[in-house]
Amino acid sequence: MTPRPDISRVLVVTAHPDDVDFGAGGTVAAFTKAGIEVAYCVCTSGDAGGFDDTPRDQMAALREREQRAAAAELGVEDVTFLGYPDGRLTASIELRRDISRQIRRFRPDRVITQSPEYYWPRVGASHPDHRAAGEAAVAAVYPDARNPFAHPELVAEGLDAWTVSELWLMGAPEERQNHVVDITDTIESKLAALRAHESQTAHLTDLDQRMRAWGRQSARRFDLPEGRLAEIFHVVSTG
């Protein structure tokens, strides 16, 4: 699959803080370095996550701060949290509306989100919240955000319909994966973003090695030269 070359804005929709950095951090860094404007829409604040003794009532605010710091490492300033409860996300009409609001506000050419399908070789990529965020985001791209008669309250807010021409799905089944991005030159930015999520990654003493191993495996699957690192997506034309 050959993505569109004429892209100026990309919206990333994920379930949790850190999802984008694990799944597409190197790609986002490549986009921003190329002058493409990127914004994030995070459906929850990650309040059910964490691996330390942070009190639960402080976790959401902590993870929002971490995601903003991680975004800054990749050149992203526009970060919106929708505030849905972590671990209980569903592809509801309300979530579709709220993602459609961000699409109509930011008016992206491309949306990156999580696959609504299971990735069986590594089921952790298919957390129920991930699949719910992906399903809702796909529905927001088509048909909700482009339909002027869907979610009339958005029109009342001054947000006119907007058509997104391309979807990139993270964590898609291998048979769906059809596009690779070489992130060898942006791996350090990806790692810096991941380290910003201290509540999630500080305990991972092998974070660097793990990310590089995943990157090498992805690069080999698409026959990139030896030693290159990559992230893989399922690209869908929606224009």
XYZ file of C-alpha atoms in Angstrom:
239
model
C 0.000 0.000 0.000
C 1.384 3.405 -0.981
C 0.141 6.145 1.377
C -0.809 9.570 0.121
C 2.187 11.901 -0.189
C 0.228 15.137 0.261
C -0.280 15.044 4.026
C -0.074 18.107 6.260
C -1.961 17.060 9.443
C -2.215 13.726 11.270
C -4.473 12.926 14.227
C -3.518 9.988 16.463
C -6.374 8.372 18.427
C -5.444 5.917 21.190
C -6.992 4.364 24.261
C -4.263 5.144 26.802
C -1.283 7.398 27.428
C 1.838 5.648 26.023
C -0.052 3.652 23.332
C 1.139 5.945 20.549
C 4.719 5.858 21.800
C 4.891 2.072 21.806
C 3.050 1.647 18.500
C 4.038 4.641 16.383
C 6.511 6.845 18.244
C 9.196 6.601 15.593
C 6.695 7.304 12.845
C 5.295 10.364 14.628
C 8.825 11.707 15.091
C 9.470 11.231 11.373
C 6.252 13.083 10.544
C 6.988 16.098 12.719
C 10.578 16.289 11.455
C 9.124 16.447 7.935
C 6.949 19.411 8.922
C 3.695 17.481 9.331
C 1.510 18.720 12.195
C 0.443 15.948 14.578
C -2.200 15.996 17.335
C -3.204 13.348 19.869
C -6.647 12.319 21.074
C -6.340 9.976 24.082
C -9.609 8.353 25.112
C -8.705 7.624 28.758
C -6.188 9.065 31.187
C -4.696 5.689 32.061
C -6.015 5.762 35.616
C -6.042 1.943 35.866
C -2.370 1.633 34.859
C 0.930 2.030 36.642
C 3.540 -0.187 38.239
C 4.508 1.817 41.324
C 2.851 2.975 44.547
C 1.297 6.160 43.129
C -2.103 6.658 44.836
C -4.954 5.837 42.488
C -6.492 9.288 42.825
C -3.263 10.798 41.451
C -2.644 8.376 38.602
C -4.772 10.043 35.904
C -3.092 13.439 36.363
C 0.344 11.807 36.473
C -0.201 9.881 33.267
C -1.546 12.948 31.484
C 1.631 14.829 32.454
C 3.741 11.933 31.239
C 1.923 11.808 27.900
C 2.365 15.531 27.341
C 6.080 15.210 28.125
C 6.358 12.238 25.767
C 4.525 14.134 23.042
C 6.968 17.012 23.383
C 9.857 14.573 22.772
C 8.268 13.782 19.389
C 7.412 17.362 18.445
C 3.702 17.175 19.339
C 2.021 19.957 21.330
C -1.701 19.354 20.722
C -2.853 16.636 23.180
C -6.510 16.109 24.136
C -7.754 13.679 26.799
C -11.378 12.577 26.541
C -11.574 11.328 30.135
C -13.267 7.968 29.649
C -12.620 5.394 32.426
C -9.533 3.258 31.862
C -10.353 -0.427 31.435
C -14.013 0.197 30.634
C -13.813 1.777 27.194
C -16.472 0.808 24.661
C -17.089 1.956 21.099
C -20.134 3.931 22.158
C -21.985 6.588 20.221
C -20.643 9.084 22.750
C -17.039 8.051 22.094
C -17.614 8.187 18.336
C -19.012 11.705 18.749
C -16.086 12.859 20.885
C -13.524 11.513 18.418
C -15.499 13.075 15.567
C -15.282 16.372 17.438
C -11.481 16.167 17.433
C -11.420 15.215 13.745
C -13.621 18.168 12.827
C -11.580 20.491 15.049
C -8.136 19.447 13.831
C -9.145 18.518 10.257
C -6.472 15.862 9.634
C -5.622 14.265 6.310
C -4.686 11.016 8.064
C -5.785 9.317 11.287
C -3.587 6.804 13.102
C -5.423 4.573 15.553
C -5.427 1.084 17.011
C -6.750 -1.882 15.088
C -10.218 -3.036 16.167
C -9.106 -6.595 15.344
C -7.186 -9.061 17.490
C -3.451 -9.501 16.983
C -3.143 -13.065 18.208
C 0.695 -13.441 18.200
C 0.883 -10.758 20.931
C -2.526 -10.445 22.496
C -1.394 -7.572 24.728
C -1.549 -5.343 21.664
C -5.285 -6.087 21.521
C -6.310 -4.840 24.974
C -10.120 -4.380 24.956
C -9.653 -0.619 25.322
C -7.345 -0.593 22.285
C -9.894 -2.380 20.133
C -12.715 -0.154 21.388
C -10.728 3.009 20.619
C -9.933 1.658 17.158
C -13.513 0.682 16.416
C -14.824 4.074 17.516
C -12.108 5.947 15.614
C -12.794 4.027 12.405
C -16.507 4.821 12.755
C -15.668 8.467 13.426
C -13.572 8.606 10.249
C -16.307 6.846 8.295
C -19.067 7.818 8.379
C -19.470 10.166 11.358
C -16.999 13.040 10.910
C -17.759 13.482 7.221
C -21.542 13.247 7.576
C -22.999 16.729 8.219
C -26.135 15.130 9.662
C -24.323 12.946 12.210
C -23.916 14.364 15.716
C -25.806 17.609 15.053
C -24.509 19.002 18.322
C -21.084 19.287 16.695
C -22.474 21.494 13.953
C -24.056 23.598 16.681
C -20.543 23.981 18.125
C -19.365 25.342 14.764
C -17.606 22.133 13.709
C -18.455 21.352 10.103
C -18.091 17.928 8.512
C -14.578 16.829 7.564
C -13.398 13.918 5.412
C -10.281 12.020 6.462
C -8.731 10.381 3.425
C -6.509 7.774 5.089
C -6.446 5.473 8.134
C -3.310 3.893 9.588
C -4.006 1.071 12.056
C -1.491 -0.038 14.701
C -1.398 -3.598 16.003
C -3.284 -5.036 13.041
C -3.249 -8.756 12.206
C -0.182 -9.698 10.169
C -2.238 -10.509 7.081
C -3.554 -6.921 7.115
C -0.197 -5.182 7.555
C 0.684 -3.477 4.288
C 2.973 -0.542 5.055
C 6.309 -0.160 6.821
C 7.992 2.997 8.120
C 11.759 2.987 8.628
C 12.340 4.497 12.086
C 16.086 3.883 12.346
C 16.750 7.615 12.367
C 14.033 8.373 14.946
C 14.432 5.463 17.378
C 16.132 7.674 19.967
C 13.151 10.034 19.952
C 10.788 7.055 20.376
C 12.821 5.792 23.324
C 12.887 9.250 24.921
C 9.107 9.436 24.612
C 8.713 6.000 26.200
C 11.006 6.913 29.079
C 8.812 9.952 29.765
C 6.131 7.469 30.855
C 8.020 6.722 34.057
C 5.039 5.125 35.803
C 4.826 2.600 32.963
C 8.403 2.019 31.827
C 10.782 2.730 34.727
C 10.687 -0.946 35.727
C 11.606 -2.116 32.205
C 15.369 -2.491 32.402
C 15.411 -3.889 28.868
C 13.244 -1.192 27.262
C 15.903 -0.121 24.757
C 16.735 -3.684 23.720
C 13.074 -4.685 23.512
C 12.108 -1.766 21.252
C 15.098 -2.311 18.991
C 14.332 -6.028 18.739
C 10.721 -5.313 17.764
C 11.942 -2.738 15.260
C 14.411 -5.157 13.670
C 11.763 -7.870 13.442
C 9.339 -5.480 11.714
C 12.046 -4.332 9.296
C 12.934 -7.905 8.359
C 9.301 -8.756 7.650
C 9.292 -6.082 4.947
C 12.793 -6.853 3.657
C 14.431 -3.641 4.809
C 18.256 -3.765 4.861
C 19.888 -5.537 7.785
C 20.177 -3.349 10.856
C 17.205 -1.120 10.038
C 14.315 -0.596 12.465
C 10.660 -0.202 11.505
C 7.044 0.221 12.570
C 4.267 -1.508 10.623
C 0.702 -0.403 9.858
C -2.459 -1.458 8.083
C -3.136 1.483 5.765
C -6.677 1.968 4.468
C -7.822 4.559 1.945
C -11.058 6.201 3.097
C -11.356 9.194 0.792
